[in-house]
Amino acid sequence: MIRDLYRRLLPESWREKVSRLREQGRLLLNYALLRSIPGARAWPNTLVIEGTNICNARCAFCAYPRMKRPKATMSLSLFRSAVDQYLELGETDVDLTPIAGDPLVDKHLLERLDYLHAHPRRPRFHFYTNAILLTSQKRERLLAYGERFRLFCSLAAFDRDAYRQVMGVDKFDEVVANLRALIEAKAASGSRAGVQVCVRPARGGAAGELWDYLQEMRDKGVVTLEVISHFDNWGGLISAAELENSGRPAIPAPLHHGPCHRLLTGPVVLADGRVAACCCRDLEATLIIGDLKTRSLRDILSGPELKEYLARQARGDFPDVCKVCTRYGPVYPWFGGPSGSGG
């Protein structure tokens, strides 16, 4: 009742401003408590769980082909433990998008999603995918999860040759068929699961029959669209020149002022059970703050490793993966506030 009244009385632009202010206030309070009170823990916006770090594409704008970290798939028992511990902390959002990889490659994905959907604490959950393996069986299961689930599908090109060049695989026809089937199934079923297509076109933007179709489905309220026009350097692993060669402009490197908010908002449980402070671009998992096989999540989020990374960044001593990261977002709002989490 109160939520519905709030939505009716305040325009969407004002609701977004209120949400940003609330998020920033929570972030600053969390940082202050962590720096001053023993036992205080981080309050993540989302817990990222890396069910697998294996991918079936070789995207020009992703550092996955350069990853040296062993490929792995998380056990179901470890996954359930991570989810239970996180939700017991009172948090509500779970992201199954790995640092690099595609969740649909994960042989246990549907079992993980079933566990989240049936969990008595009713978490919200989502993941990003390239949609290559978005089969009919998976489409039906995903749409059945309803309003607490959101699927983000990345689309990097609008013709077969361009897709093959940027994605490193010849799967354009399959992806287009999968996306159309997903959207038509959602429209026909009335599923309340969220579907967003994240378009990552080369310079010049999106165009053509497929783009016209996606816009039509957006206008009908079946899907939402996001157009990503600038790309990041993956902590320095991808050069601006490489991105430019693929027709995808690089995000300018921001000045680093104090700790990055991602140390507080986005931890990731890796497939092997270790916990890294940043789910964003730490490809080789260098910012390790604990291991769920030997410590509780609560202990890790309040532990000395995380606090030391915060203290280092406060001194301007950034770890190598952070020094030139273009996804950096400061804790302090007077330096621009946190940037989007994106996938």
Coordinates of N, CA, C and O in Angstrom, one line a residue, residues 127-129 150-155 179 182 186 193-199 222-228:
F127 N 21.1 -12.8 -13.5 CA 22.4 -13.0 -14.1 C 22.5 -12.5 -15.5 O 21.4 -12.2 -16.2
Y128 N 23.7 -12.2 -16.0 CA 23.9 -11.8 -17.4 C 24.4 -13.0 -18.2 O 25.1 -13.9 -17.7
T129 N 24.0 -13.1 -19.5 CA 24.4 -14.2 -20.4 C 24.5 -13.7 -21.8 O 23.9 -12.7 -22.2
R150 N 15.5 -11.8 -12.8 CA 15.7 -10.9 -13.9 C 16.9 -11.5 -14.7 O 17.9 -11.9 -14.2
L151 N 16.7 -11.5 -16.1 CA 17.6 -12.0 -17.0 C 18.2 -10.9 -17.9 O 17.4 -10.2 -18.5
F152 N 19.5 -10.8 -17.9 CA 20.1 -9.8 -18.8 C 20.8 -10.5 -19.9 O 21.7 -11.3 -19.7
C153 N 20.4 -10.2 -21.1 CA 21.0 -10.8 -22.3 C 21.9 -9.8 -23.1 O 21.4 -8.8 -23.5
S154 N 23.2 -10.1 -23.3 CA 24.1 -9.3 -24.0 C 24.0 -9.6 -25.5 O 24.0 -10.7 -25.9
L155 N 23.9 -8.5 -26.3 CA 23.9 -8.6 -27.7 C 25.0 -7.6 -28.3 O 24.8 -6.4 -28.1
L179 N 16.9 -15.3 -28.6 CA 16.3 -14.0 -28.0 C 14.8 -13.9 -28.5 O 14.0 -13.5 -27.7
L182 N 12.6 -16.3 -26.6 CA 12.5 -15.9 -25.2 C 11.4 -14.8 -25.1 O 10.5 -14.8 -24.3
K186 N 7.8 -14.9 -23.4 CA 7.4 -14.1 -22.3 C 6.1 -13.3 -22.6 O 5.2 -13.2 -21.7
A193 N 8.8 -12.3 -14.9 CA 10.2 -12.3 -14.9 C 10.7 -11.1 -15.7 O 10.2 -10.9 -16.8
G194 N 11.8 -10.5 -15.3 CA 12.3 -9.4 -16.1 C 13.3 -9.8 -17.1 O 14.1 -10.8 -16.9
V195 N 13.2 -9.2 -18.3 CA 14.1 -9.6 -19.4 C 14.7 -8.2 -19.9 O 13.9 -7.4 -20.3
Q196 N 16.0 -8.1 -19.9 CA 16.6 -6.9 -20.5 C 17.7 -7.3 -21.5 O 18.5 -8.2 -21.2
V197 N 17.6 -6.7 -22.6 CA 18.6 -6.9 -23.6 C 19.6 -5.8 -23.6 O 19.3 -4.6 -23.7
C198 N 20.9 -6.1 -23.3 CA 22.0 -5.1 -23.2 C 22.7 -5.1 -24.5 O 23.5 -6.0 -24.8
V199 N 22.5 -4.1 -25.3 CA 23.1 -3.9 -26.6 C 24.4 -3.3 -26.5 O 24.6 -2.2 -25.9
V222 N 7.4 -5.7 -23.0 CA 7.8 -7.1 -22.8 C 9.2 -7.2 -22.3 O 9.6 -8.0 -21.5
V223 N 10.1 -6.3 -22.9 CA 11.5 -6.2 -22.5 C 11.9 -4.8 -22.2 O 11.2 -3.9 -22.5
T224 N 13.1 -4.7 -21.6 CA 13.7 -3.4 -21.5 C 15.0 -3.4 -22.2 O 15.6 -4.5 -22.5
L225 N 15.5 -2.3 -22.7 CA 16.7 -2.2 -23.4 C 17.7 -1.3 -22.8 O 17.4 -0.3 -22.2
E226 N 19.0 -1.7 -22.9 CA 20.1 -0.8 -22.4 C 21.2 -0.8 -23.5 O 21.6 -1.9 -24.0
V227 N 21.5 0.4 -24.0 CA 22.6 0.5 -25.0 C 23.9 0.9 -24.3 O 23.9 2.0 -23.7
I228 N 24.9 0.1 -24.4 CA 26.2 0.4 -23.8 C 27.1 0.9 -24.9 O 27.4 0.2 -25.9

